[in-house]
Coordinates of C-alpha atoms in Angstrom, one line a residue:
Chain A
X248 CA 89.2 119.9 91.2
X249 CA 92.0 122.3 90.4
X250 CA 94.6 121.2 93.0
X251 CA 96.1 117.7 92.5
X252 CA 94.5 115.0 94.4
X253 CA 96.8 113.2 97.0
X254 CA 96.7 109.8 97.7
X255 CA 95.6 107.9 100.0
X256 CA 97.8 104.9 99.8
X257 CA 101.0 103.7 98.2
X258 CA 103.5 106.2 100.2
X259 CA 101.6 109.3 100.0
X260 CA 102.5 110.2 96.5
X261 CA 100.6 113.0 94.8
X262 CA 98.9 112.0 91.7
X263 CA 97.5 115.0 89.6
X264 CA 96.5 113.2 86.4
X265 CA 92.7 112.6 87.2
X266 CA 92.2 115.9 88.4
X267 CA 94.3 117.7 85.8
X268 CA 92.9 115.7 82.5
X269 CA 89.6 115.5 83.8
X270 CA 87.5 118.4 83.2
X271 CA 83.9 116.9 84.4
X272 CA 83.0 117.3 87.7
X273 CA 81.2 113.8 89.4
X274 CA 78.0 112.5 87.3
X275 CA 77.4 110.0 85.1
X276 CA 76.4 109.5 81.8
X277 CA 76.3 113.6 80.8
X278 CA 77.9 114.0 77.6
X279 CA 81.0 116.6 77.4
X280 CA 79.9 120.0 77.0
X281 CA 81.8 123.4 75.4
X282 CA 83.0 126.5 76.7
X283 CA 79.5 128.0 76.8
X284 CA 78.2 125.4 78.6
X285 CA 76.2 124.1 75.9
X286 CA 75.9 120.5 75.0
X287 CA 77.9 119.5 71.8
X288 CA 77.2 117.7 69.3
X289 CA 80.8 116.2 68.4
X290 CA 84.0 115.7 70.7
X291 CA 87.7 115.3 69.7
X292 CA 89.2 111.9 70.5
X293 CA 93.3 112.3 70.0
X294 CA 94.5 108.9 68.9
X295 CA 98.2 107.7 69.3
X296 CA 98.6 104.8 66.9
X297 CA 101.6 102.4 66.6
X298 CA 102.2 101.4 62.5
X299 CA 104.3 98.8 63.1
X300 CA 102.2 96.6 66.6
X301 CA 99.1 98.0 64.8
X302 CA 97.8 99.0 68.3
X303 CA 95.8 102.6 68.7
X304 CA 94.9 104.2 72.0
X305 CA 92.3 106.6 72.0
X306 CA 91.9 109.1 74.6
X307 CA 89.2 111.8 75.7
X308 CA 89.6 113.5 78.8
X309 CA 93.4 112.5 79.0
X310 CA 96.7 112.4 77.1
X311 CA 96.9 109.6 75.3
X312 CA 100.4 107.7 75.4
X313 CA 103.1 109.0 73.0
X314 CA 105.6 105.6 73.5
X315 CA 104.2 102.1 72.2
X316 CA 104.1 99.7 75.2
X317 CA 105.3 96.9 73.1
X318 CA 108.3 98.2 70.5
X319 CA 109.0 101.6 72.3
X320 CA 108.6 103.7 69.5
X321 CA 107.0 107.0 68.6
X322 CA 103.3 106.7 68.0
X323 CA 101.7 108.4 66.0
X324 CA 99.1 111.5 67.1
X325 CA 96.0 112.6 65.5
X326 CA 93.1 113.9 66.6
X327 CA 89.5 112.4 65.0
X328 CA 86.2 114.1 65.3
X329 CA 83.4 112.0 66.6
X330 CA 79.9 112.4 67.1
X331 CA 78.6 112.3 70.5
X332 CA 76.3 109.2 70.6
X333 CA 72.7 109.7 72.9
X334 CA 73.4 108.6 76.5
X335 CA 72.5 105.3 77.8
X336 CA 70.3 106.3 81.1
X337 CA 72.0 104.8 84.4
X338 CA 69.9 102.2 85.9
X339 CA 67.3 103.7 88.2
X340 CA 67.2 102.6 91.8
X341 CA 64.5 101.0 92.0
X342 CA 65.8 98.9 89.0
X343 CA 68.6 98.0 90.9
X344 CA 66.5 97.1 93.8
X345 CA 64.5 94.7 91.5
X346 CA 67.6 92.9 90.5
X347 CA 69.0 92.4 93.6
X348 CA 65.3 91.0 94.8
X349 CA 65.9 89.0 91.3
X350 CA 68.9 87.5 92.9
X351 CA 68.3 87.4 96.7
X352 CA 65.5 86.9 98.0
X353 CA 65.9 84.0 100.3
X354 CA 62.9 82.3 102.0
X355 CA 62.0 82.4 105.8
X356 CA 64.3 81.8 108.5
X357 CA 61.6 78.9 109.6
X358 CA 61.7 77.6 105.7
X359 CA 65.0 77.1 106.1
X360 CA 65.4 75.2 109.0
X361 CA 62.9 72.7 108.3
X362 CA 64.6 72.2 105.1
X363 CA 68.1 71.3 106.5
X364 CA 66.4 69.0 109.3
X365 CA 64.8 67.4 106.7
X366 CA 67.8 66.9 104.7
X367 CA 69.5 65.9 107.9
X368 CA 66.9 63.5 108.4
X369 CA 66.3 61.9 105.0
X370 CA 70.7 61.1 105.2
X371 CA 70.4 59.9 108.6
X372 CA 67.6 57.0 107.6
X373 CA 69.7 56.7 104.1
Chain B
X296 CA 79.5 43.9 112.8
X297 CA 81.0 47.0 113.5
X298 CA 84.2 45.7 112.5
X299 CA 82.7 44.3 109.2
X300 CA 81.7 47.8 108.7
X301 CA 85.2 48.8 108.8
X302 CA 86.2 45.4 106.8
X303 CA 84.1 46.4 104.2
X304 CA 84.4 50.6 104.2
X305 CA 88.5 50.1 103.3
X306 CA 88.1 47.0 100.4
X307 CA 89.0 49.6 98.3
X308 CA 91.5 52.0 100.1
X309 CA 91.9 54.5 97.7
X310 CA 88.1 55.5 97.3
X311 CA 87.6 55.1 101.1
X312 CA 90.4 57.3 101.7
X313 CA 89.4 60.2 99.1
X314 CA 85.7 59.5 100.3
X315 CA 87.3 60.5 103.4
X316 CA 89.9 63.4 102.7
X317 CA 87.0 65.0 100.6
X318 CA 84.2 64.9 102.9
X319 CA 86.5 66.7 106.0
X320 CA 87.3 69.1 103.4
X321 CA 84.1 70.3 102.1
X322 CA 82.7 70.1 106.0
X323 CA 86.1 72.3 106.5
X324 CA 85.1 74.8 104.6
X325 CA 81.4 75.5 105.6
X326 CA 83.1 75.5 109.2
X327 CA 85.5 78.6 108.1
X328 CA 82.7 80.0 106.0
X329 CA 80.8 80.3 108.9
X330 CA 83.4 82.5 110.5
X331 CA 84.2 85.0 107.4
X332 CA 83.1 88.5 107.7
X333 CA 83.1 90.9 104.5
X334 CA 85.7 93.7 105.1
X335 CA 84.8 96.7 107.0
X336 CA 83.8 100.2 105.3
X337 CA 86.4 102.8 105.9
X338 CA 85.9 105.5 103.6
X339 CA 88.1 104.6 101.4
X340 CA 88.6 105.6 97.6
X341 CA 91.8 105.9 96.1
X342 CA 92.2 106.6 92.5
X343 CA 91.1 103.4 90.3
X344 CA 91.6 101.9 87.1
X345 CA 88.9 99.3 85.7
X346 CA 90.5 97.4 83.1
X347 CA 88.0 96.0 80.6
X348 CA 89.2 93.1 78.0
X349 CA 87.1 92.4 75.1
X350 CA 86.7 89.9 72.3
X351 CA 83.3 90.0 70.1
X352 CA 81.1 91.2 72.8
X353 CA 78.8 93.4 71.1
X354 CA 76.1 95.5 72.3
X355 CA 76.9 94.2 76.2
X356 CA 80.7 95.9 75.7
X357 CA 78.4 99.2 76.0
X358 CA 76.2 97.9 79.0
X359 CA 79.2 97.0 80.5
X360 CA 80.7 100.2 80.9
X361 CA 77.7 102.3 81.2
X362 CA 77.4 100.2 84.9
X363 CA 81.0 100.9 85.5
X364 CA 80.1 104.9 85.1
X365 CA 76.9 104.5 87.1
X366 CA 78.4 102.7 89.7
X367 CA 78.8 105.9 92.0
X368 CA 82.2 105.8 92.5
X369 CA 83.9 109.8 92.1
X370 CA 84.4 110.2 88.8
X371 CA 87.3 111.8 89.1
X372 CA 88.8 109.3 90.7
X373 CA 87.7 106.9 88.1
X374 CA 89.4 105.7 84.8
X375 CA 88.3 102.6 82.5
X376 CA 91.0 101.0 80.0
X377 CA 88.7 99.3 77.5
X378 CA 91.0 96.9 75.4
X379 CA 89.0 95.7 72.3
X380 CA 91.3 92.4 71.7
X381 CA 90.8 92.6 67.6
X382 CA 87.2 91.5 67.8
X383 CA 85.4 91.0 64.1
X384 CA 82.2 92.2 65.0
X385 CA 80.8 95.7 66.4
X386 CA 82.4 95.6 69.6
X387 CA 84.6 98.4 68.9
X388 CA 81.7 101.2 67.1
X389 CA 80.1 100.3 70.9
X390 CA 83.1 100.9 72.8
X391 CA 83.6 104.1 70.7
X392 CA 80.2 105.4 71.3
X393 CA 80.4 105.1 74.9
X394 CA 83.7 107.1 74.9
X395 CA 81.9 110.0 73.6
X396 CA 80.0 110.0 77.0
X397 CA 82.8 109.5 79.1
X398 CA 86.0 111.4 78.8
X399 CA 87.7 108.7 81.7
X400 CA 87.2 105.9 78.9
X401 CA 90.7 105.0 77.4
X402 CA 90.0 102.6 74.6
X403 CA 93.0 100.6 73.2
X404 CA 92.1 98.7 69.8
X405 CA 94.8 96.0 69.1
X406 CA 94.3 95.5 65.3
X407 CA 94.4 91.6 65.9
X408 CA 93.9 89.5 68.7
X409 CA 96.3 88.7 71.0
X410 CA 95.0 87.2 73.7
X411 CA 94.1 88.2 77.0
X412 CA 97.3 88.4 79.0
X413 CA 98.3 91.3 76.3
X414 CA 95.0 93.1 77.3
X415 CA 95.4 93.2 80.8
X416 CA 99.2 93.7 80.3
X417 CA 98.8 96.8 78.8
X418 CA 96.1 98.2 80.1
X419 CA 98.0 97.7 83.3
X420 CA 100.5 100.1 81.9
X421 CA 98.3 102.6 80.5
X422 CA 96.5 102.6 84.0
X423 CA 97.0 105.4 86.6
X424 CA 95.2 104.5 89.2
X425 CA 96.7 103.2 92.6
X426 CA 94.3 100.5 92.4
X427 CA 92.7 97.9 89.6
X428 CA 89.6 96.4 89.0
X429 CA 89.1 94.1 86.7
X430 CA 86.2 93.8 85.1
X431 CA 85.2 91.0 82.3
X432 CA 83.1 92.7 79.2
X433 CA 80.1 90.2 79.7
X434 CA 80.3 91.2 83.8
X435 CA 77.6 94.0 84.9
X436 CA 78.9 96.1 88.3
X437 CA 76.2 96.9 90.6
X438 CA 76.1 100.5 91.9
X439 CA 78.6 100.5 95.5
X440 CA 80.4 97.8 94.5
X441 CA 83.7 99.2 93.0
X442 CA 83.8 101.4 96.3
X443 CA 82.7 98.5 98.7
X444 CA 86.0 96.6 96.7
X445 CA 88.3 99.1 98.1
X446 CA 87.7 98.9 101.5
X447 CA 89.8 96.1 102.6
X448 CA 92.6 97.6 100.8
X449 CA 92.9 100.1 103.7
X450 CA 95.4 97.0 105.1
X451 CA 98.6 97.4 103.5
X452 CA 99.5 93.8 103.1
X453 CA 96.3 92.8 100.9
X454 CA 97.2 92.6 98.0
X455 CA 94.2 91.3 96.2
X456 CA 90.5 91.7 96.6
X457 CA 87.8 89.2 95.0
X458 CA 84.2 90.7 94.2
X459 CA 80.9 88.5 94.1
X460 CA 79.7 87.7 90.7
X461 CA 76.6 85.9 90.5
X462 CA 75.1 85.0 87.3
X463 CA 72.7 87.2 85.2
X464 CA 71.2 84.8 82.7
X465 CA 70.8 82.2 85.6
X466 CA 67.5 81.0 84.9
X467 CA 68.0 80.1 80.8
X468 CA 68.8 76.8 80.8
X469 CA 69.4 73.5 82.7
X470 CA 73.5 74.1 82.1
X471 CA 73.4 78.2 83.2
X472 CA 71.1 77.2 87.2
X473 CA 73.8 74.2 86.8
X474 CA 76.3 77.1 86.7
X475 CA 74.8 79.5 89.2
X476 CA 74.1 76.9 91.6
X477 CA 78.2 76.1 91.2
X478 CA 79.4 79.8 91.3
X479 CA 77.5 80.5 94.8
X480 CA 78.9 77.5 96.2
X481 CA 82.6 78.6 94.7
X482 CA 82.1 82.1 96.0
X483 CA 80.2 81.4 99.4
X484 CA 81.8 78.9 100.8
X485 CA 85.0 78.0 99.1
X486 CA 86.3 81.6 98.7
X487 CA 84.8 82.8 101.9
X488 CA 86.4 80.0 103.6
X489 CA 89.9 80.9 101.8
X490 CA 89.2 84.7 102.8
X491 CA 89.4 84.2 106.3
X492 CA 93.1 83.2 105.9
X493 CA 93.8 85.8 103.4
X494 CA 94.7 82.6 100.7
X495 CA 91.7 82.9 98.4
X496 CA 93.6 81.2 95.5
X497 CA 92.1 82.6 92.5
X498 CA 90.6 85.9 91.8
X499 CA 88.6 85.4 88.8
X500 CA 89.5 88.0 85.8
X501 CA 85.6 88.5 85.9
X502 CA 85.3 90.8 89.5
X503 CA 88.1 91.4 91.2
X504 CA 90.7 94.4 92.8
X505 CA 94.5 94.3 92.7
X506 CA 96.8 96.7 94.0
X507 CA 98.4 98.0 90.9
X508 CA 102.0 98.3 92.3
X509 CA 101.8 94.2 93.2
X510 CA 100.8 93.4 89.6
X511 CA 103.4 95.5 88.2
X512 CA 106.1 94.1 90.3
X513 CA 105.6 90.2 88.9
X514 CA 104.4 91.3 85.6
X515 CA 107.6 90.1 83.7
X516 CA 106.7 86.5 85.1
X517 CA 103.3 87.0 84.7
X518 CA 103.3 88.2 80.9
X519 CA 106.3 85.7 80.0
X520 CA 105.0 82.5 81.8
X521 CA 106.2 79.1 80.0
X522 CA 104.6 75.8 79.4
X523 CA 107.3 73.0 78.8
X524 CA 109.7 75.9 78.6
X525 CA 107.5 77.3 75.7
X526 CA 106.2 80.9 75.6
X527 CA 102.5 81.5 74.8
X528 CA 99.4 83.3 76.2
X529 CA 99.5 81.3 79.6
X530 CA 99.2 84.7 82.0
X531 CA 95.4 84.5 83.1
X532 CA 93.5 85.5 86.7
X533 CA 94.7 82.2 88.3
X534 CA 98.7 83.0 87.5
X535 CA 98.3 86.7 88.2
X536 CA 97.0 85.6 91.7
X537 CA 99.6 83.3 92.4
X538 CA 102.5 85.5 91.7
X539 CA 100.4 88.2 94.3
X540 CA 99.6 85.6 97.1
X541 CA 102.9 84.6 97.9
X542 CA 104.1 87.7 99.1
X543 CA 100.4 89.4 100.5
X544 CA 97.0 89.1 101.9
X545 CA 94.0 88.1 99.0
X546 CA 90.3 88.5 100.4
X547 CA 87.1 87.9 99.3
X548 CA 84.1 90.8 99.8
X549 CA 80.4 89.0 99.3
X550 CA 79.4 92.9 99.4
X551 CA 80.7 93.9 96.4
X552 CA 78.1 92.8 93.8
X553 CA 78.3 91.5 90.0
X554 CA 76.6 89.6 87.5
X555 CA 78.3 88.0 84.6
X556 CA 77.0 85.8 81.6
X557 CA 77.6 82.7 81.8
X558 CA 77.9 80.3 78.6
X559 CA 74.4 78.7 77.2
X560 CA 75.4 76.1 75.3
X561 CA 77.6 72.8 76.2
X562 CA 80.2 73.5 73.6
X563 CA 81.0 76.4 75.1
X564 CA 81.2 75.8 78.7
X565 CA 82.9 72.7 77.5
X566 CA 86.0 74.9 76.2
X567 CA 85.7 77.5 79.5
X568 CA 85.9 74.4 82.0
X569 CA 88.9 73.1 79.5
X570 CA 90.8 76.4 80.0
X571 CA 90.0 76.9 83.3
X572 CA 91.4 73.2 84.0
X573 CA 94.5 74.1 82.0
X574 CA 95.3 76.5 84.4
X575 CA 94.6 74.8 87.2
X576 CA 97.5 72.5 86.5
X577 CA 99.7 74.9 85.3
X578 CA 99.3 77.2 88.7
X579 CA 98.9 74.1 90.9
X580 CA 102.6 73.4 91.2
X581 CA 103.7 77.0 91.9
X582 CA 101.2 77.5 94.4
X583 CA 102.8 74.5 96.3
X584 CA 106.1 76.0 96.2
X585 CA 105.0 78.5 98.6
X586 CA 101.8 77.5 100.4
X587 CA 103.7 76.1 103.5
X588 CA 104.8 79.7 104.4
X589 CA 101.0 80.3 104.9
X590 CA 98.9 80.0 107.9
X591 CA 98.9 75.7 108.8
X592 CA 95.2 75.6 108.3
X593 CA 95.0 76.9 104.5
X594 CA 98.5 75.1 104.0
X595 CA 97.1 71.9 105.2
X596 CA 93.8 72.5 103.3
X597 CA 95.7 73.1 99.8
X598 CA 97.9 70.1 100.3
X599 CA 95.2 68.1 100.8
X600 CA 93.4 69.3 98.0
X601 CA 95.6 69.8 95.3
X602 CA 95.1 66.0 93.9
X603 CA 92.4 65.6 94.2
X604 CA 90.9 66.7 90.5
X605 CA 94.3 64.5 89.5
X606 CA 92.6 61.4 91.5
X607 CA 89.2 61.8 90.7
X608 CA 88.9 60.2 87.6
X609 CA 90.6 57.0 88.6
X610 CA 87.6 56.8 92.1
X611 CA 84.7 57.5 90.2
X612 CA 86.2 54.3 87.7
X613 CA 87.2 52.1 90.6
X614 CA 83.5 53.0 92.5
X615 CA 81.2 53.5 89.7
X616 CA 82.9 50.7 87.6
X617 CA 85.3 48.4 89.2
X618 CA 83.4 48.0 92.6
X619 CA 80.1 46.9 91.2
X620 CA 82.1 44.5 88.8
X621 CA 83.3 43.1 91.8
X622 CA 81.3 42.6 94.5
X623 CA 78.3 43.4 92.7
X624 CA 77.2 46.9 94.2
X625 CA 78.7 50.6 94.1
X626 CA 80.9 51.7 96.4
X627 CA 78.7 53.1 98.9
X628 CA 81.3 55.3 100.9
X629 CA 82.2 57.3 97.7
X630 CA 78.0 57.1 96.5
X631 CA 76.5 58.7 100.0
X632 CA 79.7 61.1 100.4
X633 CA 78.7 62.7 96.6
X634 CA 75.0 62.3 96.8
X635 CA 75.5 64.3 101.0
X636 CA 78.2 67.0 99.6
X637 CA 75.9 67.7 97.0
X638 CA 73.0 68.2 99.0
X639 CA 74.6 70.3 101.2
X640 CA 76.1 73.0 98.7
X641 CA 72.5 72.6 96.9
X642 CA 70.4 73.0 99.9
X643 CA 72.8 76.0 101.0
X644 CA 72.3 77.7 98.1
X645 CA 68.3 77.3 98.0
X646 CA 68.1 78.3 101.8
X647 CA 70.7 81.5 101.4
X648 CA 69.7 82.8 97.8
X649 CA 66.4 81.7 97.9
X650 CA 66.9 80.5 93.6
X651 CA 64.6 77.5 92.9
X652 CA 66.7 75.8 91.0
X653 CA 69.2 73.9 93.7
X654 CA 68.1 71.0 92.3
X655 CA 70.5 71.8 89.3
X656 CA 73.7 71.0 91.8
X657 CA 72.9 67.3 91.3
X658 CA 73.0 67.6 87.9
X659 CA 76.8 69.5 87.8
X660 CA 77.8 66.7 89.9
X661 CA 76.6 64.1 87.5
X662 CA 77.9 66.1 84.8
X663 CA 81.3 66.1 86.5
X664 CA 81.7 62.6 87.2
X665 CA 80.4 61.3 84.2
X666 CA 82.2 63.9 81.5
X667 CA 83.9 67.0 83.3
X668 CA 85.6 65.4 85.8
X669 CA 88.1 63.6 82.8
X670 CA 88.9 66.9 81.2
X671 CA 91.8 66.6 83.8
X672 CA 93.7 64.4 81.3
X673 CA 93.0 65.8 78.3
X674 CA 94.2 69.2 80.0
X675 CA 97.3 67.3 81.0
X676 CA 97.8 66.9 77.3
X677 CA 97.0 69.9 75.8
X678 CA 98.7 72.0 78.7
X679 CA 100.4 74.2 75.8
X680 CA 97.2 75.1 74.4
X681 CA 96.8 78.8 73.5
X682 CA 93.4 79.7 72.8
X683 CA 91.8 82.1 73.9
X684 CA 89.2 79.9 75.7
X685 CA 84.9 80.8 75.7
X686 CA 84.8 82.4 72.7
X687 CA 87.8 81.7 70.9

């Protein structure tokens, strides 16, 4: 996590900005916690905001962007407190089993091959 | 007899001959489907940006991204650009919410809408990954897939990678099986068929990879597209693929699963199938500017098919209308041809998905001759149109 992470295409260049800006190790759906290791109750969201394209970027883990992408000039920073809303739980994987079954679950080989012969059949007399 | 047969197959030569063209080309493409393989795991994750548009999506904005986290790709290697396009209802409180549980989540909030071209263009600016995924807000990611998207990236000259997005409120309604019945057949066949070439011609803005350095080499044409030499919101998933498969590779993984939500109601897919038409004509042109330098198969394939949504209308009218008028009876080269395509792309789907509801193929064809299939015109006419499109 500490060193910057190289990659693995595009020329070999060395990009550091995920591994510098974000301080979570892998996991998913933990909210941020402090120093102490204790779960917070609020997190700072810094917010660069453009006046005159009224567009506002909002960033967490990262810096947000100090140029507007569309006039090119200096956005303006602040930093808004926001309270940490509960988690949404990750689907389970027997949830995601279920949903793929939803999806696929196609009938015998058998099944299947008496229904194109038949279908073969019914254009042939037709 | 057998030369009455002929006599009587070519009294109308331009059915006969579409009848004909058609019927090789959807047999054409089960025959190359049949040879597509997925691309091949290779351990690969690079750094990734999954760029989420949104426009009045509500509660499924959060869903959304909460799959995109859950997905099991590295987290640190992981960042989402939420873009909430100036949408009137809640969208935003949701997107903000799930930023509080996710440090990767960049959220850009344009103030008012401007379309989705200016979504994906900035967000592609804002990104940092080597790699992009775009993801539509209504589109849920199952867990592998963002990796299993990568691995065909691991050739340098693809430039482009198409997901599998099948529907997730499939079973609603007589119009949303007509839809999922027409999205397997789109994916399954006509994109795996493509993929083989590396020519799939559209990777839909609802699942699908770019390499991040190819977009932001045509993004001046992309953004700045003209209609009639007028500047508007043209830049969509079918342009943005254009401007990438001339000079690269675009593929197709059946692996890498989605679901999306499709529209419920006619008015509304009556408005999608109008944009999407739109930019089917706009995109056709440019595509045939370049599609000779590709392999002769795909070449031949595009060629062939590129008129045919142009000529439709004017078959089904001289078979469905003139014909019986005249000799009393429908064309019956053009009348077996639909009814056997259709049964084939049904039954497919039925045998390989194992959904029910193939009869509800029949009814998209009926619903294209009979309505859809004119929407060509009217696209011809309103070609400059800039809405947004589903939901505008």
């Amino acid at each position: 996590m500490a060193t910057g992470m190289t990659s693995t295409a595009g020329g070999g260049r060395t990009l550091s900005f995920f591994t510098r800006s974000n301080p979570r190790p892998a996991g998913s759906g933990s909210p941020p916690v402090g120093s102490d290791g204790r779960r917070r109750d609020s997190v700072e969201v810094h917010s660069s905001r453009c006046p005159h394209c009224l567009i506002d970027v909002q960033t967490l883990g990262t810096a947000p962007p100090t140029i507007c992408p569309y006039c090119r000039r200096t956005m303006v920073q602040s930093t808004l407190e926001r309270t940490i809303a509960p988690a949404m739980a990750p689907p389970s994987p027997e949830e995601v089993k279920a949903r793929l079954k939803a999806i696929y679950h196609p009938p015998h080989f058998i099944f299947g091959f008496i229904v194109a012969v038949g279908a073969v059949g019914l254009l042939a007399c037709s | 007899m057998q030369l009455n047969s002929i006599e009587n197959y070519f009294y109308q030569p331009l059915v006969s001959i579409y009848s004909i063209i058609a019927g090789v080309f959807v047999i054409t493409r089960f025959i190359f489907a049949a040879f597509y393989k997925a691309p091949a795991e290779a351990d690969f994750e690079p750094t990734l940006t999954v760029l989420v548009p949104c426009f009045n999506e509500g509660l499924a904005i959060r869903k959304t991204l909460e799959r995109i986290f859950s997905s099991g790709y590295p987290l640190n290697k992981l960042e989402v650009v939420c873009v909430n396009d100036g949408s009137s209802d809640d969208s935003l409180v949701h997107i903000q919410e799930a930023q509080t549980n996710h440090p990767g989540l960049v959220l850009v909030n344009f103030e008012k809408n401007r379309g989705l071209c200016h979504g994906w263009g900035v967000a592609t600016f804002l990104a940092r990954g080597e790699f992009m995924v775009c993801v539509d807000s209504d589109t849920f990611v199952f867990p592998g897939s963002l990796h299993k998207l990568m691995q065909g990236f691991v050739d340098p000259t693809v430039g482009g990678i198409s997901g599998h997005c099948d529907i997730e409120n499939a079973n609603v309604n007589m119009l949303t099986r007509m839809q999922d019945v027409r999205y397997y057949f789109s994916y399954k066949i006509m994109k795996a068929a493509e993929s083989v070439f590396g020519t799939v011609s559209c990777l839909p803005g609802c699942f699908s990879a770019y390499r991040r350095t190819c977009v932001l080499a045509v993004m001046d044409d992309w953004i700045n597209a003209t209609v009639w030499g007028k500047h508007g919101n043209y830049a969509d998933d079918r342009s943005l693929t254009n401007l990438i498969l001339r000079d690269y590779k675009i593929l197709y993984d059946d692996q890498a699963l989605a679901t999306t939500i499709c529209p419920e109601g006619w008015k509304q897919y009556a408005r999608q199938q109008s944009r999407w038409v739109k930019s089917y004509l706009r995109e056709i042109w440019k595509t045939g500017k370049f599609m000779w330098r590709k392999h002769p198969v795909p070449a031949l394939s595009w060629y062939a098919m590129m008129w045919m949504p142009i000529v439709e209308p004017v078959v089904m009218v001289q078979a469905l209308v003139i014909a019986p008028l005249q000799e009393g009876m429908l064309h019956p080269s053009y009348v077996i041809g639909v009814f056997t395509i259709t049964l084939v792309w049904s039954l497919h789907f039925w045998i390989t998905s194992g959904r029910r509801w193939w009869y509800a193929g029949i009814l998209f064809t009926l619903s294209y001759i009979f309505f859809f299939g004119w929407q060509t015109y009217w696209g011809f006419l309103t070609l400059d149109g800039k809405k947004w499109g589903t939901r505008g």
